[in-house]
Coordinates of C-alpha atoms and ligand atoms in Angstrom, one line a residue:
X118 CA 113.2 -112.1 -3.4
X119 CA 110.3 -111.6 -6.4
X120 CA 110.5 -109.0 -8.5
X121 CA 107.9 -107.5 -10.8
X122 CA 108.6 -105.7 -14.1
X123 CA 106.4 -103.4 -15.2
X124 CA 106.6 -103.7 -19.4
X125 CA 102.4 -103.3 -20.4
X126 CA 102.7 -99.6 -21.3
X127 CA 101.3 -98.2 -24.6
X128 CA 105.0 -96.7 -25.6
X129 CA 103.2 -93.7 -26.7
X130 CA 106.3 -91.3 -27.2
X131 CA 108.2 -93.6 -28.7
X132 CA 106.3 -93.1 -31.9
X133 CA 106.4 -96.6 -32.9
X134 CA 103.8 -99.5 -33.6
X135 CA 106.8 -102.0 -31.8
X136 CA 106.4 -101.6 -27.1
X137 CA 109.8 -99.8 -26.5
X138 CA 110.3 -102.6 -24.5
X139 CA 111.4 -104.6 -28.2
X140 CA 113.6 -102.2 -29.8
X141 CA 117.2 -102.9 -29.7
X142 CA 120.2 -102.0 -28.2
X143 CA 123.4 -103.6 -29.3
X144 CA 120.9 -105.9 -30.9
X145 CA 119.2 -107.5 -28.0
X146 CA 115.4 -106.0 -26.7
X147 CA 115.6 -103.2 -24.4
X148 CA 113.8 -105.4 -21.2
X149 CA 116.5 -108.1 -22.2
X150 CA 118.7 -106.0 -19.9
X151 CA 116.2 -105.5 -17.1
X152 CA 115.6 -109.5 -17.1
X153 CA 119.2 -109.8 -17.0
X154 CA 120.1 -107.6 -14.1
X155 CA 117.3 -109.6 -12.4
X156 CA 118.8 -112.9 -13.0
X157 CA 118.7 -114.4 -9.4
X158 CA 115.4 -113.0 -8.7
X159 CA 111.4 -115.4 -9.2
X160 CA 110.4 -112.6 -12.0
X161 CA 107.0 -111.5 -12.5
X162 CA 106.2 -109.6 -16.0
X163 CA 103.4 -107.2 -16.4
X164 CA 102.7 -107.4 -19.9
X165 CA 99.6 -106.1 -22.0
X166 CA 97.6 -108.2 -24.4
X167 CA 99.5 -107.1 -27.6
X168 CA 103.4 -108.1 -25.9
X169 CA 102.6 -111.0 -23.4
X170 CA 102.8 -113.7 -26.2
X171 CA 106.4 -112.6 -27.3
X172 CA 107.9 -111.9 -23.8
X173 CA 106.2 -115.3 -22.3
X174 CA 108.5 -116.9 -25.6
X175 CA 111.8 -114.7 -25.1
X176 CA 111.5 -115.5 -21.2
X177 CA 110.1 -119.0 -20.8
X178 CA 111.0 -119.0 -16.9
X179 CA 108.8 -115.8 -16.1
X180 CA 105.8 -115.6 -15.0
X181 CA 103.5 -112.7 -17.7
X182 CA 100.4 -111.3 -15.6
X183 CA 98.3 -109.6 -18.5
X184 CA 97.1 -105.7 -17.5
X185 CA 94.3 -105.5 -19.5
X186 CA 94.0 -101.5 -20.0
X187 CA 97.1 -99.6 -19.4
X188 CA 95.6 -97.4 -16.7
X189 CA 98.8 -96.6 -15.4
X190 CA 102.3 -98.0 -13.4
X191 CA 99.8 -98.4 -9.7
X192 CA 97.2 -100.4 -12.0
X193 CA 100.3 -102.4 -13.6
X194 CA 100.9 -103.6 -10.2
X195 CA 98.0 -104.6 -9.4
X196 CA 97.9 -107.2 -12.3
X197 CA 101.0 -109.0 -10.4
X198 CA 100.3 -108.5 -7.0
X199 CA 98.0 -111.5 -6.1
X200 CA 100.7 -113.9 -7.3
X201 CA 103.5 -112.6 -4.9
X202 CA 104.5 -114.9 -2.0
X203 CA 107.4 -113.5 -0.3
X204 CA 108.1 -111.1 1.9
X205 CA 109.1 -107.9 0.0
X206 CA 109.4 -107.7 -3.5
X207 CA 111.4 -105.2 -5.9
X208 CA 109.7 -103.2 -9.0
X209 CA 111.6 -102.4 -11.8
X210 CA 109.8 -100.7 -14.8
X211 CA 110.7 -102.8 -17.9
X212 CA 112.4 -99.3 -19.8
X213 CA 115.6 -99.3 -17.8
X214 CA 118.2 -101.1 -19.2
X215 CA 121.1 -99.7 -17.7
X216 CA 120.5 -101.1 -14.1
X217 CA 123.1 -103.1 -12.6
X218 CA 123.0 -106.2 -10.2
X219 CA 124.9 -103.8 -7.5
X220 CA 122.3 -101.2 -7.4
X221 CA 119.7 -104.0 -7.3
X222 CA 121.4 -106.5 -4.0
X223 CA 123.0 -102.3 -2.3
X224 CA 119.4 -101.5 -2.0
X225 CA 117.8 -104.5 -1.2
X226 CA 120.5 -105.1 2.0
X227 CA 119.0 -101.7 2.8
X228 CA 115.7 -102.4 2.6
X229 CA 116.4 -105.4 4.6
X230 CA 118.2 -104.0 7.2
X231 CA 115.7 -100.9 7.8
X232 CA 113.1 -103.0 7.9
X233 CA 111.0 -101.0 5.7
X234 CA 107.8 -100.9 4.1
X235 CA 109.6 -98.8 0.8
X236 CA 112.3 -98.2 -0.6
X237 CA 113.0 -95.7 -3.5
X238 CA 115.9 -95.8 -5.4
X239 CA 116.5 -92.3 -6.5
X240 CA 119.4 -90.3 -8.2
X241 CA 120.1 -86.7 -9.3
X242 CA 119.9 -85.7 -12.2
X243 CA 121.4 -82.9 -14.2
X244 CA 118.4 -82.4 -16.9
X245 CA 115.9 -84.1 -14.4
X246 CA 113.0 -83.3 -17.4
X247 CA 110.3 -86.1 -17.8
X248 CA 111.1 -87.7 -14.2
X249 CA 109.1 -88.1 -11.1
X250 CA 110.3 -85.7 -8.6
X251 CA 111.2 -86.8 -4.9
X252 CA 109.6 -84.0 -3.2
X253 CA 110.6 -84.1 1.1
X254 CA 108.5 -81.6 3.3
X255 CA 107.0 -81.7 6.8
X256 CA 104.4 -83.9 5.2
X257 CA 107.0 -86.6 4.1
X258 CA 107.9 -88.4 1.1
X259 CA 105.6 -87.8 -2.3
X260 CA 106.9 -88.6 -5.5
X261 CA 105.8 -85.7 -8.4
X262 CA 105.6 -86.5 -12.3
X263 CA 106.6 -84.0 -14.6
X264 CA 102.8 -83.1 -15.4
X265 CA 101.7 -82.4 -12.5
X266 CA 104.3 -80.4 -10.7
X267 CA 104.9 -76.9 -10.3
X268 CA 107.5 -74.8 -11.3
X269 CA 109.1 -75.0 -8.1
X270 CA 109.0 -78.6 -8.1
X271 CA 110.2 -78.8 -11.6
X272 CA 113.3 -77.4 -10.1
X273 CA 113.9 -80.9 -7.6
X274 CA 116.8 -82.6 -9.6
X275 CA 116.8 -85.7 -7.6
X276 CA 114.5 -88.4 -9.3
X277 CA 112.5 -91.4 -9.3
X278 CA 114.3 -94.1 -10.8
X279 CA 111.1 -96.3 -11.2
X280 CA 112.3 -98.8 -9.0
X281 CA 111.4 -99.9 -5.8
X282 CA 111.2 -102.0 -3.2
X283 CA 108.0 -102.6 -1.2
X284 CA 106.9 -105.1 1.4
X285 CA 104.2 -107.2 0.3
X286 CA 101.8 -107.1 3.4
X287 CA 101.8 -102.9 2.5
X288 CA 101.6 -103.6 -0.9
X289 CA 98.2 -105.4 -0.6
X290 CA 96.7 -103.1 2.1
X291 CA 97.6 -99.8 0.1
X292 CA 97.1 -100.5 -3.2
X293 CA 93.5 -100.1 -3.8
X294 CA 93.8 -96.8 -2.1
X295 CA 95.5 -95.1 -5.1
X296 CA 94.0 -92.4 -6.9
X297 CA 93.8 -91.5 -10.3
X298 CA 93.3 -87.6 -9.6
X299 CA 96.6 -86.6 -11.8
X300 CA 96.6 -84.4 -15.1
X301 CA 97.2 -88.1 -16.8
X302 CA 94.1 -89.6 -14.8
X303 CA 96.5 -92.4 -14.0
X304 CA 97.1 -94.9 -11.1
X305 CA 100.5 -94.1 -10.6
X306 CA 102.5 -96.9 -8.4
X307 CA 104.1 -93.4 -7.0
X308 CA 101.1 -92.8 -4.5
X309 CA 102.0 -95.9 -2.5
X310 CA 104.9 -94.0 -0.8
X311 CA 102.5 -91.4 0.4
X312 CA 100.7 -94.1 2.2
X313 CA 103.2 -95.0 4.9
X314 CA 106.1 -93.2 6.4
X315 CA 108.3 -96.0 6.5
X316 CA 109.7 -95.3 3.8
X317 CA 113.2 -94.5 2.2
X318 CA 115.6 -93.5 -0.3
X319 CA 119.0 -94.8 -1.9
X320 CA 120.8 -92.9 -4.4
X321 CA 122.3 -94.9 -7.2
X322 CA 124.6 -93.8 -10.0
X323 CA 122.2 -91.4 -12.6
X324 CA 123.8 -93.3 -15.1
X325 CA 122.4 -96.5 -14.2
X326 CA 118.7 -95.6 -13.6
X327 CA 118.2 -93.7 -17.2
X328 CA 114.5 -94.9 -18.8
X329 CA 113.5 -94.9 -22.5
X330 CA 110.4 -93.3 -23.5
X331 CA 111.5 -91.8 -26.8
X332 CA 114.0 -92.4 -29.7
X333 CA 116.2 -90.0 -28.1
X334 CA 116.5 -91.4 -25.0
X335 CA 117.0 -94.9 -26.6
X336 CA 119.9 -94.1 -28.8
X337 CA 121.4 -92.2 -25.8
X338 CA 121.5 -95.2 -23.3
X339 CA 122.3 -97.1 -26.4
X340 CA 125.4 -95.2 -26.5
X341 CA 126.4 -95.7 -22.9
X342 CA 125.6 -99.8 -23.6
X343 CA 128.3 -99.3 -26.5
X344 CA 131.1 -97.7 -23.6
X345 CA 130.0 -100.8 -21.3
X346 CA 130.2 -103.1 -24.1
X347 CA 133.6 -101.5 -25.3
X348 CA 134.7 -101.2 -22.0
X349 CA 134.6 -105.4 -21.2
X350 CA 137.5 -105.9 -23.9
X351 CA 140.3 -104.8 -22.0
X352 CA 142.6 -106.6 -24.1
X353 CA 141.8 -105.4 -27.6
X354 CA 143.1 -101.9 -29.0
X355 CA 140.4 -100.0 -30.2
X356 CA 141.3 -96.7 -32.4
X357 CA 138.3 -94.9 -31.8
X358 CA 136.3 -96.5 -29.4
X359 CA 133.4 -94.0 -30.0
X360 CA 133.0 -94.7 -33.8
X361 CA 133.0 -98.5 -32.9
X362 CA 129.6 -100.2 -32.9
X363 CA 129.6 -104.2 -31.2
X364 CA 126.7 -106.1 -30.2
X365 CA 126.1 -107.8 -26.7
X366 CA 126.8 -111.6 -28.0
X367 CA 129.9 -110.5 -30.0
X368 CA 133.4 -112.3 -28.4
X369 CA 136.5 -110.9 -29.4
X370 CA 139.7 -112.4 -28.8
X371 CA 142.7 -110.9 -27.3
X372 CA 145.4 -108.5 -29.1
X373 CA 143.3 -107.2 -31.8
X374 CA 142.6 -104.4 -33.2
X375 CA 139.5 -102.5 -33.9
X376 CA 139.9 -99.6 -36.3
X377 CA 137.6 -96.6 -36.8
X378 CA 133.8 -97.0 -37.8
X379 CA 133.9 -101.2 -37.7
X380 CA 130.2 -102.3 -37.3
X381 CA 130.5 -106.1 -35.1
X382 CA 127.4 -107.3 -35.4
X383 CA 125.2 -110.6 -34.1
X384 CA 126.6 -113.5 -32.5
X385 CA 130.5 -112.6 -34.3
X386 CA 133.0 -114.3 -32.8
X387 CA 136.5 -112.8 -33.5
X388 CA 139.8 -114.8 -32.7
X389 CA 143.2 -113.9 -31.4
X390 CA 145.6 -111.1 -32.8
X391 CA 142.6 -110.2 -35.0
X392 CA 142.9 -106.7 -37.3
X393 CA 139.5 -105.4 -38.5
X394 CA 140.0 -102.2 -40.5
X395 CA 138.3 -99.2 -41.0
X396 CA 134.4 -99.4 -42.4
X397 CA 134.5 -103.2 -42.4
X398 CA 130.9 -104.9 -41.2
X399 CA 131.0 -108.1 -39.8
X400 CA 127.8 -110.0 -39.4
X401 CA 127.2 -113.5 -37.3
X402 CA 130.4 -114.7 -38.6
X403 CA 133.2 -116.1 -36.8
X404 CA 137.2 -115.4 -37.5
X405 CA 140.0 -117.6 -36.4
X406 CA 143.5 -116.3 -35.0
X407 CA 145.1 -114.0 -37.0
X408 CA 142.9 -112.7 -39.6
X409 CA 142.9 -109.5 -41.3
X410 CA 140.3 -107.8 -42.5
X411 CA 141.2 -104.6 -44.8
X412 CA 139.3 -101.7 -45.0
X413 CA 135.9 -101.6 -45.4
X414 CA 134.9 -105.3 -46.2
X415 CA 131.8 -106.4 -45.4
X416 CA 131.2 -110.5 -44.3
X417 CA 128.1 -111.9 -43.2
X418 CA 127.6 -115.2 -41.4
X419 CA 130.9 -116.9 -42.8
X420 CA 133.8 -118.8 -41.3
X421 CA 137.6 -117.5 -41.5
X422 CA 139.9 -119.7 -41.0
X423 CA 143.5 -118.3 -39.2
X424 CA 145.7 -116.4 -40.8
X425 CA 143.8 -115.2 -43.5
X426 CA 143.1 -112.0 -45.3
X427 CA 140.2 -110.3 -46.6
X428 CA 139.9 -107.1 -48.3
X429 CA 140.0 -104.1 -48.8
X430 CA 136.4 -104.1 -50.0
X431 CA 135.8 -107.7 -50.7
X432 CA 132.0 -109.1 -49.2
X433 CA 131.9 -112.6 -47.9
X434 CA 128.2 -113.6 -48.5
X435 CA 126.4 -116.2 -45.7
X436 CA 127.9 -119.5 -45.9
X437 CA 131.2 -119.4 -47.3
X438 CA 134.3 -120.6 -45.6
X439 CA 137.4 -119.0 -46.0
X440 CA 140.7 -121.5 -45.3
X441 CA 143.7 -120.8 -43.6
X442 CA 146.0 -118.6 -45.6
X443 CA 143.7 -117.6 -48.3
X444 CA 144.0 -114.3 -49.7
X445 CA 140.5 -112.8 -50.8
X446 CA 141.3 -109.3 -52.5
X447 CA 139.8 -106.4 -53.7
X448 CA 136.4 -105.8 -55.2
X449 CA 135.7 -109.8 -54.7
X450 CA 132.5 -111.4 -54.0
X451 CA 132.3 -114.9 -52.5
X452 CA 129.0 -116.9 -51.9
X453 CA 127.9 -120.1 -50.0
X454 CA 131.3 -121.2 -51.0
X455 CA 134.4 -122.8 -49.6
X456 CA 138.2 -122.0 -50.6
X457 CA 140.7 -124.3 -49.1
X458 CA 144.0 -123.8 -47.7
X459 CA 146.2 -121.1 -49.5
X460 CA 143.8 -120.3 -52.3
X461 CA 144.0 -117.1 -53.6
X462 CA 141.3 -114.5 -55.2
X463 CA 143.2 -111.6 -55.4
X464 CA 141.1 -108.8 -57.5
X465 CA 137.2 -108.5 -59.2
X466 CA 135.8 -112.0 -59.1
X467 CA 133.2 -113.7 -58.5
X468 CA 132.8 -117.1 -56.2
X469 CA 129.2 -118.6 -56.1
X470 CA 128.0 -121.9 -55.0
X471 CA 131.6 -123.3 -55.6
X472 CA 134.3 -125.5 -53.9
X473 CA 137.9 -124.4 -54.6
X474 CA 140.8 -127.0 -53.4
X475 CA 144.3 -126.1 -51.7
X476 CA 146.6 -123.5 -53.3
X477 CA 144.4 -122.7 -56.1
X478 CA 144.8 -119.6 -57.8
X479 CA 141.8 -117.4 -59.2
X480 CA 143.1 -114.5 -61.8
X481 CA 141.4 -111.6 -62.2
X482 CA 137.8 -110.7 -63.5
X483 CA 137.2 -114.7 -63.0
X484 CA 133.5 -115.3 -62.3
X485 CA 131.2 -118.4 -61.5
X486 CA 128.5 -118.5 -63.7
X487 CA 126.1 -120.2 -61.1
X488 CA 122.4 -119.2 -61.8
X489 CA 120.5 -120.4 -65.6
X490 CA 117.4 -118.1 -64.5
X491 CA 115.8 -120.9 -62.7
X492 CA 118.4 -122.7 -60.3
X493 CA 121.9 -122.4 -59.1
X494 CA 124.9 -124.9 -60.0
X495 CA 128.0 -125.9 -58.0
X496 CA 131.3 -125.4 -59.5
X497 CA 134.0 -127.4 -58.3
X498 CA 138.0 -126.9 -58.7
X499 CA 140.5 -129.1 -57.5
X500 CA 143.9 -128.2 -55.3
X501 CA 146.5 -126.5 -57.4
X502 CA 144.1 -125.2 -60.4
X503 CA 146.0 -121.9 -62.0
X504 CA 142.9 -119.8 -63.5
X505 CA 143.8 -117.1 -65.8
X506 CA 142.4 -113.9 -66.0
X507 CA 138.7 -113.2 -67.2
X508 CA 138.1 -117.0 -66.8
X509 CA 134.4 -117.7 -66.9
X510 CA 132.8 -121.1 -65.0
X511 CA 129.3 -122.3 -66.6
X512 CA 128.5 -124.3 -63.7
X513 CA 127.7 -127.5 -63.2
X514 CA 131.2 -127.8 -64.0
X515 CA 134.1 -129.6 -62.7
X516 CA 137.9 -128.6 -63.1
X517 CA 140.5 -131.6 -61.3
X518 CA 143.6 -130.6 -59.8
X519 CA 146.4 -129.6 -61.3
X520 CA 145.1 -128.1 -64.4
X521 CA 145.7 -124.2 -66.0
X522 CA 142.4 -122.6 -67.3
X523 CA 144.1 -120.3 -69.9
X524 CA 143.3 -116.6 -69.7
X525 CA 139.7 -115.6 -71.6
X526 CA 138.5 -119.4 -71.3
X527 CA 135.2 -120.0 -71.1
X528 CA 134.8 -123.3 -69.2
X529 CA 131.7 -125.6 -70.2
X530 CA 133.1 -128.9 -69.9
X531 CA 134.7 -131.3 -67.1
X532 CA 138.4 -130.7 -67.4
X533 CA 140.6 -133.6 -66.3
X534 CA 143.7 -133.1 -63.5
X535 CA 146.8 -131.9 -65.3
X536 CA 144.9 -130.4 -68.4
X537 CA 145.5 -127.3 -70.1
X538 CA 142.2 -125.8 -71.1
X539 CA 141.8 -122.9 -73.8
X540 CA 138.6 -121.3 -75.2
X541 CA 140.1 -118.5 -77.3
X542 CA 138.9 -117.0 -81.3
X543 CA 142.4 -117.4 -82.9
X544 CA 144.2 -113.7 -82.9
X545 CA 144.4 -112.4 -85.9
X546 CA 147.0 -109.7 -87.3
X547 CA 146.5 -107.2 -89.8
X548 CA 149.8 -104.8 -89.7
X549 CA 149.2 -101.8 -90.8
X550 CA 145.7 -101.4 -90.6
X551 CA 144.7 -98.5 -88.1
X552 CA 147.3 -96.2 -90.6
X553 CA 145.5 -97.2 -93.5
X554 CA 142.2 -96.9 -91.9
X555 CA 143.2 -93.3 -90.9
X556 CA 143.8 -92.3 -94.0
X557 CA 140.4 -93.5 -95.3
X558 CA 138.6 -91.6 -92.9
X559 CA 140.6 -88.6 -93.2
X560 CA 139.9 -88.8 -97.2
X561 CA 136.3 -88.9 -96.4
X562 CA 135.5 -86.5 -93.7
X563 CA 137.5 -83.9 -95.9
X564 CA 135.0 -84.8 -99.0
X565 CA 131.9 -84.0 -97.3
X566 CA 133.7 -80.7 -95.8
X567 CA 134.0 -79.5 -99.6
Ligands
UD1_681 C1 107.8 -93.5 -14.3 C2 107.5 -92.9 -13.0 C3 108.4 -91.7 -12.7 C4 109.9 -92.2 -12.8 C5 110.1 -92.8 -14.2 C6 111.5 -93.4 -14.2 C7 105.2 -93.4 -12.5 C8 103.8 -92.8 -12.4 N1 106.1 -92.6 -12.9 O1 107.5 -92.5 -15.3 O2 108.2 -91.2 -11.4 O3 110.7 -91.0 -12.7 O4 109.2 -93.9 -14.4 O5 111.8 -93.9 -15.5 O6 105.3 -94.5 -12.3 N2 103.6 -99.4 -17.6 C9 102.7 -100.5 -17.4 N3 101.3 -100.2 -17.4 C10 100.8 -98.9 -17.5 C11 101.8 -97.9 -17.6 C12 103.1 -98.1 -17.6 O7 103.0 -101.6 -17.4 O8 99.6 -98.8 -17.5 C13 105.0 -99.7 -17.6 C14 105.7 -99.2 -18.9 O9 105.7 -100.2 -19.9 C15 107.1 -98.9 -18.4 C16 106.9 -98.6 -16.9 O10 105.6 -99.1 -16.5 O11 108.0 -99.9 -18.5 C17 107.0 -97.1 -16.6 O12 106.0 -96.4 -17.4 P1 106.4 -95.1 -18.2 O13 105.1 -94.6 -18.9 O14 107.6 -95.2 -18.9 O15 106.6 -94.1 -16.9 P2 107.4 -92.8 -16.9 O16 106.5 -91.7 -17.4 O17 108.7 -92.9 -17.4
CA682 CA1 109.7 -94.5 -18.5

């Protein structure tokens, strides 16, 4: 079967200068979904002169009919009508994301098997507010917008879903018989059903059928996308599922667990036996088995290898490769980097545009000193490098294995394997001085009192 998605409207209530068809949920465009559920279907988009470029990219194998002037879901149809060569053909309007395959193959077997000209799919809605009401009396079927019904009608709570399925030979005959004589002054697909009565309804779950004209309505379907999404990881422990955000690509392995208020974002892929604590953000990254990430890191497209740890409040910056084992601790940034097996960055430092060996450690307050104002400069240390505390890299720099960077150092100069390097001021001693310093002061103050 064809189907034809209407996606050329003006978006109007959604307030925005982007179609509603383009804004996001769980980071993929809202007709992504529509497309989706439509997948073994010759699709037809109805798009308008702003959009058509962009969809005909995002969905190379459908055909884009442009509808000129947006005079309304009937005119919509026109645009796509000529090119239809089957049979019957199905009608989804490009704002429903929540539609399943089910609904789509329940209805068409009865379409198919009533032989009819249309098919509605309908559903009944509590707050039935901004829907086209299915409105049954001795004359028939009519479909009512919100606009132009009366109170009484306003009262109908079962609905127009905004998808159909017609018969093409009706299709063609009817559908430059519909009227624009509506408060909207609109050609409103919903005339067709009052052209035939062989027509029909099929309820389908309210849930499923729920459009997006506003902001409102987009972050509540996005929140029922979030349950589905949730809901396909029936191996992974999440603490509070509702304070969980995951995109559509993200893959998450089996046995982790998700802790309150973790943000997975992009095309994250997250191992086996996986812990992601509370406030972390992950971004386009992937994690091997057995990582943990402690509260409220943040890493964006990086690579961590199994068993290592993260956190609490370290960021991983794009392009930096964690190794198995490593420990990356508190208040530490890494950048475009990669630490091999075992290394360790326990507290405050700083790793950018650096290669660290196997079983190196990295002592507190350590930083690379990567950027001269103009470029950046790689710092390289070897396997088994011991770095003091408030160690400071000049980079380009090399340090070989096997060598101790004493606390305090400043490090300008390539440092051979084995090496012990030191760039300390001699101490110097003065016992006794703070008393007799004291005293001085004391002496003087008192003066100036007097
Ligand atoms: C439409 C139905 C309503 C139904 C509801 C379900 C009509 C007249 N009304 O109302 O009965 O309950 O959907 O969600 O159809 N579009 C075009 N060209 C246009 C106008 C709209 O392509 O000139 C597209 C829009 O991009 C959208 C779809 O058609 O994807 C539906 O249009 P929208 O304005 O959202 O219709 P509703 O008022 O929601
Ligand atoms: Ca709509």
């Amino acid at each position: 079967m064809e189907a034809v998605v209407l996606a050329a409207g003006k978006s109007t209530r959604m307030k925005s200068k982007t179609s509603k068809i383009f804004h996001k949920i769980a980071n993929r465009p809202v007709i992504f979904y529509v497309i989706q559920a439509l997948e073994n279907y010759k699709i037809h988009i109805v798009a308008n002169n702003e959009n058509h470029e962009t969809l005909k990219e995002m969905f190379p194998n459908c055909q884009i009919h442009i509808q000129k002037e947006q005079k309304g879901t009937g005119d919509a149809l026109k645009s796509a009508i000529d090119h239809i060569q089957e049979n019957a053909f199905i009608v989804v309007n490009g704002d429903t994301p929540l539609i399943k395959k089910e609904d789509l193959q329940k209805a068409r077997l009865f379409f198919e098997s009533k032989n009819l000209d249309c098919l509605v799919l309908v559903a009944k809605l509590k707050n039935p507010y901004g829907y086209g009401r299915i409105v049954k009396d001795s004359n028939g079927l009519r479909i009512v917008e919100e606009k132009d019904a009366t109170e009484e009608i306003k009262k109908i709570n079962e609905i127009n879903s905004g998808i159909y399925i017609f018969k093409t030979e009706f299709v063609k005959k009817s559908i430059n018989d519909i009227e624009n004589n509506n408060k909207s002054n609109e050609y409103y697909i919903t005339n067709l059903v009052k052209m035939t009565n062989n027509i029909d309804t099929i309820e389908v779950d309210k849930e499923n059928i729920l459009g997006i004209n506003t902001r409102k309505e987009l972050s509540n379907v996005g929140k029922i996308m979030q349950q589905r999404i949730i809901d396909k990881f029936d191996d992974v422990t999440f603490i509070d599922p509702n304070s969980i955000y995951i995109d559509y690509d993200v893959s998450i392995g089996s046995d982790c667990i998700i802790y309150p208020n973790v943000s997975l974002r992009g095309k994250t892929k997250i191992g086996n036996n996986c812990t992601i604590d509370i406030g972390s953000v992950i971004e386009d990254s992937v994690l091997k088995d057995n990582v943990k990430i402690k509260p409220y890191s943040v890493i964006e497209e990086s690579l961590i290898e199994k068993n290592a740890q993260i956190g609490p409040f370290a960021h991983l910056r794009p392009l930096s490769t964690i190794g198995e084992e490593v420990k990356i601790g508190n208040f530490v940034e890494v950048k475009k980097s990669v630490l091999k097996k075992g290394t360790k960055a326990s507290h405050l430092t700083y790793i950018g545009d650096a290669e660290l060996g196997e079983d190196v450690n990295v002592g507190c307050g350590t930083i690379t000193c990567n950027y001269d104002g103009y470029q950046k400069h790689k710092t390289i240390i070897g396997d088994r490098v011991f770095i003091g505390s408030d160690v400071q890299l000049v980079a380009p720099v090399e340090v070989e294995h096997d060598s101790l960077i004493a606390a305090g150092t400043t490090v300008t100069k390539h440092v051979e394997p084995f090496s012990l390097v030191l760039s300390r001021v001699p101490q110097v001693n003065k016992p006794g001085w703070v008393k007799r310093y004291r005293e001085y002061m004391e002496k003087k103050l008192n003066q100036k009192k007097k």
